[in-house]
Short mmCIF file of C-alpha atoms and ligand atoms in Angstrom, two decimals:
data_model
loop_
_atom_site.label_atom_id
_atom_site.label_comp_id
_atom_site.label_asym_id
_atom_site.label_seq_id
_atom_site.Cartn_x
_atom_site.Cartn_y
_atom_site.Cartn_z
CA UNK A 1 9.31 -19.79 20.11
CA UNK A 2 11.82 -21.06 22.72
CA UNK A 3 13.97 -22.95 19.65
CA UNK A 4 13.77 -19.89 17.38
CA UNK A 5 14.57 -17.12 20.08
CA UNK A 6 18.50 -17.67 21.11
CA UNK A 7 21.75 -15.38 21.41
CA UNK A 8 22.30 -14.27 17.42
CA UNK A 9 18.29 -13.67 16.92
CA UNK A 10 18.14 -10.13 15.43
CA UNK A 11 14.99 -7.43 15.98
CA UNK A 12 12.76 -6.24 13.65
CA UNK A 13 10.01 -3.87 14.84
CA UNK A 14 6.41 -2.47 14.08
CA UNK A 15 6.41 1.37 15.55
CA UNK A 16 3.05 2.78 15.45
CA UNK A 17 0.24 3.95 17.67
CA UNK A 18 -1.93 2.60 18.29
CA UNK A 19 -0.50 -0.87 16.65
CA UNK A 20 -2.37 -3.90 19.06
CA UNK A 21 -4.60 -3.95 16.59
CA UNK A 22 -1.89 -5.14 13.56
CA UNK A 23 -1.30 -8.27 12.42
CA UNK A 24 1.99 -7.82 10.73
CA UNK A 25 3.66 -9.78 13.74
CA UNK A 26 1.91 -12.72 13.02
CA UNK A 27 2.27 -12.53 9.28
CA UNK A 28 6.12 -11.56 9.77
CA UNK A 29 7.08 -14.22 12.35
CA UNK A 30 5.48 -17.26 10.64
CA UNK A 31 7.13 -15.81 7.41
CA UNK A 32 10.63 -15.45 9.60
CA UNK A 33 10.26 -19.49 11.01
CA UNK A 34 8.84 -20.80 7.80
CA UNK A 35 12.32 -19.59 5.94
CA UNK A 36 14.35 -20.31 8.86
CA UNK A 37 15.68 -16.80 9.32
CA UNK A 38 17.10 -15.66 12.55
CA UNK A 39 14.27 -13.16 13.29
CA UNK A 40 11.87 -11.91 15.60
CA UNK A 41 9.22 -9.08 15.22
CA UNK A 42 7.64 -7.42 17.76
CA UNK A 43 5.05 -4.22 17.62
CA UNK A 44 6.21 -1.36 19.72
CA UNK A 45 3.23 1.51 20.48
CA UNK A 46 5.25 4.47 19.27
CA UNK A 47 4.06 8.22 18.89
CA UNK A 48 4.98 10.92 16.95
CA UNK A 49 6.84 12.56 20.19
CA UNK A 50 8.78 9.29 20.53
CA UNK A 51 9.65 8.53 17.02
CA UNK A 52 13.04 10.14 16.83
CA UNK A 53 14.32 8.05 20.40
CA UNK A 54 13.02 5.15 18.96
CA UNK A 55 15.18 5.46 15.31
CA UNK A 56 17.92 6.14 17.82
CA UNK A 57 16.63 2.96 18.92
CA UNK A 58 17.14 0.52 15.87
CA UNK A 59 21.00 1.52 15.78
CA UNK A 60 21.75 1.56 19.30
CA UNK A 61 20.65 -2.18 19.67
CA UNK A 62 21.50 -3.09 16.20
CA UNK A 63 17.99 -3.86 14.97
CA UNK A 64 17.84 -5.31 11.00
CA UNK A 65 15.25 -2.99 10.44
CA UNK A 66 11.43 -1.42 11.21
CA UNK A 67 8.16 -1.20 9.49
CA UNK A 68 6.64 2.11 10.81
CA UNK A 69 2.97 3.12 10.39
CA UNK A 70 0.37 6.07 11.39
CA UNK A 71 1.25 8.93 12.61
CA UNK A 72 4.88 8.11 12.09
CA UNK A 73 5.35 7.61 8.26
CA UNK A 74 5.62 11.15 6.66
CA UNK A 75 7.46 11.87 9.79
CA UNK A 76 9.97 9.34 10.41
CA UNK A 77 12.01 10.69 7.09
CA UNK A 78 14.08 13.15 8.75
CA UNK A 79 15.84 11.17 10.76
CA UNK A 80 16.73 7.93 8.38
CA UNK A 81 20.18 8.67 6.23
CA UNK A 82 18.67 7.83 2.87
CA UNK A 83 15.60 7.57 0.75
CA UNK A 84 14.20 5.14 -1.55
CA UNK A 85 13.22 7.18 -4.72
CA UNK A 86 9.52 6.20 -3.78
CA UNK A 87 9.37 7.39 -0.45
CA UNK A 88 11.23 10.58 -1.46
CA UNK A 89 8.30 11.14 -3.99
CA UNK A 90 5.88 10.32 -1.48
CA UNK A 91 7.11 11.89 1.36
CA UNK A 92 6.10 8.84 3.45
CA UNK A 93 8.06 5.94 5.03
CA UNK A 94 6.72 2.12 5.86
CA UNK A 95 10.06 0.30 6.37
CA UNK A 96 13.14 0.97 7.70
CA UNK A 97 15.92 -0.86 6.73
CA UNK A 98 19.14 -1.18 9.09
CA UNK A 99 22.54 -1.99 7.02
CA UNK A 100 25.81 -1.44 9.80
CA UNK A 101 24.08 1.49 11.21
CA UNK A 102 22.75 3.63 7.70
CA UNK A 103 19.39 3.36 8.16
CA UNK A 104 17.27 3.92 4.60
CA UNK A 105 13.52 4.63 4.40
CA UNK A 106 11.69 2.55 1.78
CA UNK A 107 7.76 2.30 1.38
CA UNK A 108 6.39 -0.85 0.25
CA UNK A 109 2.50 0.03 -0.22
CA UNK A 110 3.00 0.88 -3.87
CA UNK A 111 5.23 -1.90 -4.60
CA UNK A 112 2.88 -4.77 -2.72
CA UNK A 113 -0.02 -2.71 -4.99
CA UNK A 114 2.05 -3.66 -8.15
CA UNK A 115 3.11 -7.12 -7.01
CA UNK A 116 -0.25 -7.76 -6.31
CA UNK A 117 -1.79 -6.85 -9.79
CA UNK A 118 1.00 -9.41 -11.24
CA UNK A 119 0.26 -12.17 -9.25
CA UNK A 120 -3.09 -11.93 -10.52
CA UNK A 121 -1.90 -11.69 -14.19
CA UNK A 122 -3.20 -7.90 -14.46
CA UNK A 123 -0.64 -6.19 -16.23
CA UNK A 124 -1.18 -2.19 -16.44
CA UNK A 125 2.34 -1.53 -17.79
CA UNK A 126 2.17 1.44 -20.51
CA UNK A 127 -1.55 1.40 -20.39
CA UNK A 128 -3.97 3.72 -18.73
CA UNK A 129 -5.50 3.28 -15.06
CA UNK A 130 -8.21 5.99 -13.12
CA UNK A 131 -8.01 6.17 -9.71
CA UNK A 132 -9.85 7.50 -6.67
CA UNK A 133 -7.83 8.72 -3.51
CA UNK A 134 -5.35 11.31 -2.95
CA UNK A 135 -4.52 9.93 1.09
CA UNK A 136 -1.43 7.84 1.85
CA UNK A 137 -2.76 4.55 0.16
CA UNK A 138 -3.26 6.03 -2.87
CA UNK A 139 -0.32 8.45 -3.46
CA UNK A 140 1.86 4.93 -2.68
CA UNK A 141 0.28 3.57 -5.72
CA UNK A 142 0.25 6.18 -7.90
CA UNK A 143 3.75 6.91 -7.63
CA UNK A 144 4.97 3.46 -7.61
CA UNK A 145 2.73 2.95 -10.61
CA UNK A 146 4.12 5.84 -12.57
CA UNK A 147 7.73 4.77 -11.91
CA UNK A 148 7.01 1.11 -12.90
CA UNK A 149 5.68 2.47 -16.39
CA UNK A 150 1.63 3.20 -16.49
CA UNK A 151 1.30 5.12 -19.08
CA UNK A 152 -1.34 7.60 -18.55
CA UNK A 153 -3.25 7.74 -14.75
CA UNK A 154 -6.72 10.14 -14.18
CA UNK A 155 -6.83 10.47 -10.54
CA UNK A 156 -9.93 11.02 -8.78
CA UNK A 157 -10.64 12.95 -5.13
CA UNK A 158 -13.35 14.40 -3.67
CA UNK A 159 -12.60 18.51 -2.63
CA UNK A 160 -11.43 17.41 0.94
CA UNK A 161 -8.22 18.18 2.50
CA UNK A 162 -6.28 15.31 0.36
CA UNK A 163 -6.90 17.29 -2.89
CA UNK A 164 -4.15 19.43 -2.60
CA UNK A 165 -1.84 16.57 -1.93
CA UNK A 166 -3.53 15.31 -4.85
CA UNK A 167 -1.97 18.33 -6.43
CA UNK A 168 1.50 17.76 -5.21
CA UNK A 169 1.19 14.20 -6.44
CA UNK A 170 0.31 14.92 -9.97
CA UNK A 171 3.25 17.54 -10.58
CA UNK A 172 5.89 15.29 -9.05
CA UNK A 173 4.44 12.17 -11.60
CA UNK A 174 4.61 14.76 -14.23
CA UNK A 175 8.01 15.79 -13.64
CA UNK A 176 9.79 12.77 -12.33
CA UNK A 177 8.32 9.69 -14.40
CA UNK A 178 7.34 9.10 -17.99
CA UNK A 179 3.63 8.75 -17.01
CA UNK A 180 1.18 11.46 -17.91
CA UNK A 181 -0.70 12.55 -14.71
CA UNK A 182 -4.26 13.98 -14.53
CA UNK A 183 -6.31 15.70 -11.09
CA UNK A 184 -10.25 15.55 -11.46
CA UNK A 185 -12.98 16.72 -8.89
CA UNK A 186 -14.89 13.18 -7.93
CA UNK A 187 -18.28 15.29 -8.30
CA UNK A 188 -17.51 15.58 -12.18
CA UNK A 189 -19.30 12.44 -13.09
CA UNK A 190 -18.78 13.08 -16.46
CA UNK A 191 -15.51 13.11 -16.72
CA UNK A 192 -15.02 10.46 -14.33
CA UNK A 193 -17.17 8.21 -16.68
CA UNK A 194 -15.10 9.30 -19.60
CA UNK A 195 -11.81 8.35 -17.96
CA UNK A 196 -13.65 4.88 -16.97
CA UNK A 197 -14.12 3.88 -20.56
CA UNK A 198 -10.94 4.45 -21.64
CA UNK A 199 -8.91 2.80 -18.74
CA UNK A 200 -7.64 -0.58 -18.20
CA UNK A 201 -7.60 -0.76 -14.73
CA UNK A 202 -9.95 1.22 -12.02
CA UNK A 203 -8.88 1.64 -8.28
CA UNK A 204 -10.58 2.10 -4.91
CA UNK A 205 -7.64 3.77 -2.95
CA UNK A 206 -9.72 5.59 -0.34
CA UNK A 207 -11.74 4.66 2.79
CA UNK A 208 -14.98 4.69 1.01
CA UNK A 209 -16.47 1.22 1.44
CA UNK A 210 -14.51 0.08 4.47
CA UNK A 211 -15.41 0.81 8.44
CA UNK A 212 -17.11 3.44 8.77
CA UNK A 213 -17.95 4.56 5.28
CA UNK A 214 -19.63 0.87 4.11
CA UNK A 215 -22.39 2.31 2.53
CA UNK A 216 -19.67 4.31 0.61
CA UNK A 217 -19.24 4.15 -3.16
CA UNK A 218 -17.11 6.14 -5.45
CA UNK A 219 -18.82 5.15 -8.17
CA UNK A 220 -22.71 6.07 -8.28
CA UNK A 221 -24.06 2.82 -10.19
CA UNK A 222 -23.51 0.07 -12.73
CA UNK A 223 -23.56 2.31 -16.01
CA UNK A 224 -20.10 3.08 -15.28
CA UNK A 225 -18.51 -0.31 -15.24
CA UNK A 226 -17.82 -1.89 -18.57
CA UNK A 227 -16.79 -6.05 -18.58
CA UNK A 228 -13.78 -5.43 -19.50
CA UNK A 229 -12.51 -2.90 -17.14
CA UNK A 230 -10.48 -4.26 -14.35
CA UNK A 231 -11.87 -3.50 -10.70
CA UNK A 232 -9.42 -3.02 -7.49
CA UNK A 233 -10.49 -1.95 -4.02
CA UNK A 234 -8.10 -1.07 -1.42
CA UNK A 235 -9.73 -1.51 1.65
CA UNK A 236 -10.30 -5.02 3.00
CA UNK A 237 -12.74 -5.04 5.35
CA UNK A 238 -15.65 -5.95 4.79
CA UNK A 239 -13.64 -8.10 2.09
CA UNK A 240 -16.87 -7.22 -0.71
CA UNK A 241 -17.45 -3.29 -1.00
CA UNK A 242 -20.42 -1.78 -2.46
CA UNK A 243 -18.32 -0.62 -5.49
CA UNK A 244 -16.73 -3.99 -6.39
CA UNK A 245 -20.49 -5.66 -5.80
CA UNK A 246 -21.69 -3.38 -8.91
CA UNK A 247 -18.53 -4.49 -10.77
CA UNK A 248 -18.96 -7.97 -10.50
CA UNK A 249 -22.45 -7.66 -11.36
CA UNK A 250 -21.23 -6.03 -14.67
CA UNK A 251 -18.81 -8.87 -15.16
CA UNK A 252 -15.29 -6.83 -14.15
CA UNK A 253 -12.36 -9.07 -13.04
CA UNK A 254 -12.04 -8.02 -10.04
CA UNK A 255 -9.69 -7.72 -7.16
CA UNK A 256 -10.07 -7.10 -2.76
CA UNK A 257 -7.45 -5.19 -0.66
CA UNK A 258 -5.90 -8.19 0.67
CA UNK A 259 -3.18 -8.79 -2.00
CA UNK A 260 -1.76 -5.61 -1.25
CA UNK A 261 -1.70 -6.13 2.73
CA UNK A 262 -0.04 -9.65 1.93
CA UNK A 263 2.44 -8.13 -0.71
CA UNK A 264 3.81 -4.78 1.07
CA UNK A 265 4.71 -6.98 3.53
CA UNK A 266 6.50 -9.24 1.75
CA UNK A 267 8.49 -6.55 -0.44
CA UNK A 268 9.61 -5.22 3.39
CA UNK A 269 10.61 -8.81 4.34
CA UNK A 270 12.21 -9.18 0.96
CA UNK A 271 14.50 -5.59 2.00
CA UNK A 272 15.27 -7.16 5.52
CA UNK A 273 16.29 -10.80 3.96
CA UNK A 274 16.43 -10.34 0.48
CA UNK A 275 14.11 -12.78 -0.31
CA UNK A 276 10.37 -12.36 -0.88
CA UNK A 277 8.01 -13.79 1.70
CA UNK A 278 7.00 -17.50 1.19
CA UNK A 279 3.65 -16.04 -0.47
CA UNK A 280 1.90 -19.49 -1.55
CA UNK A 281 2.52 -20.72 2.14
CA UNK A 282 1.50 -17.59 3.62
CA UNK A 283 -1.76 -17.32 1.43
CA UNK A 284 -2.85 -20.66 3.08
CA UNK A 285 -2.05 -19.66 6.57
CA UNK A 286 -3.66 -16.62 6.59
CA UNK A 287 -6.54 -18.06 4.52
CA UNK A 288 -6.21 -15.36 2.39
CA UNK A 289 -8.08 -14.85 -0.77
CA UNK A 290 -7.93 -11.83 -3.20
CA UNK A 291 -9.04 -12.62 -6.99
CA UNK A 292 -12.21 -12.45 -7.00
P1 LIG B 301 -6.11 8.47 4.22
O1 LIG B 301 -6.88 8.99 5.38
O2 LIG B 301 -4.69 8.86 4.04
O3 LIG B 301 -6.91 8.88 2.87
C1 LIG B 301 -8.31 8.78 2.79
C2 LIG B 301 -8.77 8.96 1.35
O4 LIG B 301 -10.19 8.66 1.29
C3 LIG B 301 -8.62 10.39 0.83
O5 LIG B 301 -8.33 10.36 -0.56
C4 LIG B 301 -10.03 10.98 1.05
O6 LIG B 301 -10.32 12.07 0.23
C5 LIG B 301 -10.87 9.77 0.70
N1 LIG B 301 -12.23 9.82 1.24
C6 LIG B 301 -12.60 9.96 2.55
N2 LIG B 301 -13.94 9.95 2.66
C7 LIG B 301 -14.43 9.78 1.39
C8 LIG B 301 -15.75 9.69 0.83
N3 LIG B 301 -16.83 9.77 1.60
N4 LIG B 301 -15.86 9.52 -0.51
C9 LIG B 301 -14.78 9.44 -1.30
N5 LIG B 301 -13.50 9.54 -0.83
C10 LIG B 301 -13.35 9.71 0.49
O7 LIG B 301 -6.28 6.90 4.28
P2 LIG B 301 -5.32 5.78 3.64
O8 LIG B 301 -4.31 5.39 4.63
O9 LIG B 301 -4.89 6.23 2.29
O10 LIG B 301 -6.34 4.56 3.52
C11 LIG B 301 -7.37 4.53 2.52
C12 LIG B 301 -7.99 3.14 2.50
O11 LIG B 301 -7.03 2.18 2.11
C13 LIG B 301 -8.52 2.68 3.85
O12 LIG B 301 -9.69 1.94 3.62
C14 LIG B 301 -7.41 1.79 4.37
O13 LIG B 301 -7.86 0.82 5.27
C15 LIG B 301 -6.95 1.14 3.08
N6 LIG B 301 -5.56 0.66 3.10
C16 LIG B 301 -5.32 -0.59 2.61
C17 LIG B 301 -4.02 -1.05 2.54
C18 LIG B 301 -3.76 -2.44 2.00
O14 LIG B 301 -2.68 -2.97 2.20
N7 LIG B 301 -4.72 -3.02 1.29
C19 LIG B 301 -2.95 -0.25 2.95
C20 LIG B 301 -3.22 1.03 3.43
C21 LIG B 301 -4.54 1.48 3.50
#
């Protein structure tokens, strides 16, 4: 750390609360030193009363840029200049980038979603996915999906709170992109089933299956997995959810959580440097495994 901190070294933060927990830092730094770019990144615990001080912040001391998480990214919006078209759609910001002072909001959860699928040679382009989740995770995907050019997406909630954004999501995909955007209750088995069989790709985008809700799946049992279909969870930990267990069994590829951690991060060191994280390198360091 003493060679790589000197004079020029430029900031790049992590403002979130609570954030200890993250381990972007690690993940960003060795990515930083690896390329031999002048940067550091620290985590700052930021709440939503200190969010606007602390965008103040990144200009004042000339900072390249910020990833921001929970409870600041639908709020952090207002006070960037500019928009990525994704983050407009979803309302929700992950990284801040810093260029002479005109700060833009980008979010890279959708993106590291899409990077993730190619770097596993799963290609959903102008075909038809179903997915569960209407929360932040989820609407990431789905819009970044529909702009990258799925054709057709059935998504999937159960009647909590996150329908109605499920609502919101829909008629923006509808009316912005090319895709063709459907809402279903998660109790109608039936029709969840029917949008199963004739999907190429099925995704996990909600809590179910990770801490607390392990014994969680959004898909009641076997009969609704077909070999073919390709299987992607979300959440990470525990790596193996009950859902992608019943998958495997049927013989789905399948795919863990992981790939999009490791990718969203890379698509917001790729908007701070402009080019993508060393991904092979980082795979190893971070023992991190996603395909299977
Ligand atoms: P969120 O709170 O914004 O959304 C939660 C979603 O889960 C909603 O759609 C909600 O309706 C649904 N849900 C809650 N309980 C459920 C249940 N019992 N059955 C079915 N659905 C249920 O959360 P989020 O930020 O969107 O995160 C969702 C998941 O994605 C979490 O497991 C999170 O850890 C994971 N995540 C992973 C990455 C990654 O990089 N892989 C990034 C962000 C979030």
């Amino acid at each position: 750390m003493a060679e790589r901190i000197n004079g020029h070294t430029e900031l790049v933060g992590l403002m979130a609360y609570p954030i200890r927990h993250s381990s972007s830092p690690a993940m960003q730094n060795e990515a930083f030193a690896k390329l031999g770019y002048d940067l550091a990144y620290l985590a700052f615990e930021i709440g939503a009363d200190e969010i606007e001080d602390a965008v103040k912040a990144i200009r004042t001391l000339k900072m390249r840029g910020s990833n921001v998480s929970m409870p600041n990214k639908t709020i952090v919006g207002q006070y960037l200049d500019e928009l990525s078209p994704a983050a407009e759609l979803c309302g929700a910001v992950n990284t801040i980038v810093n260029k002479d002072g005109h700060l833009t909001g980008h979010i890279t959860d959708g993106i590291g979603f899409m990077a993730a699928l190619k770097d596993n040679n799963i290609d959903a382009i102008g075909k038809k996915m179903t997915i569960v989740g209407c929360g932040g995770a989820a609407t990431a995907i789905e819009i970044q999906a529909a702009l990258d050019g799925v054709a057709e997406m059935s998504i999937f909630n159960i009647k909590d709170g996150f329908f109605e954004r499920g609502i919101e999501t829909v008629k923006k995909i509808n009316e912005k992109t090319d895709c063709r955007a459907t809402l279903y209750d998660l109790a109608d088995l039936d029709q969840l089933k029917k949008e199963m069989d004739e999907s190429y790709l099925f995704v996990n985008a909600t809590g179910a299956g990770m801490h607390p809700l392990e014994d969680v799946s959004v898909v009641p049992d076997k009969s609704f997995f077909r070999p073919e279909l390709i299987v992607v969870d979300v959440p990470y930990s525990p790596l193996e959810t009950k859902m992608r267990r019943m998958a495997k069994e049927v013989g789905c590829k399948t795919m863990n959580g992981l790939g999009m951690m490791l990718f969203q991060g890379s698509a917001a060191f790729e908007l701070w440097t402009g080019t993508p994280m060393p991904i092979e390198h980082m795979k190893q360091i971070l023992n991190i495994s996603y395909d299977d």
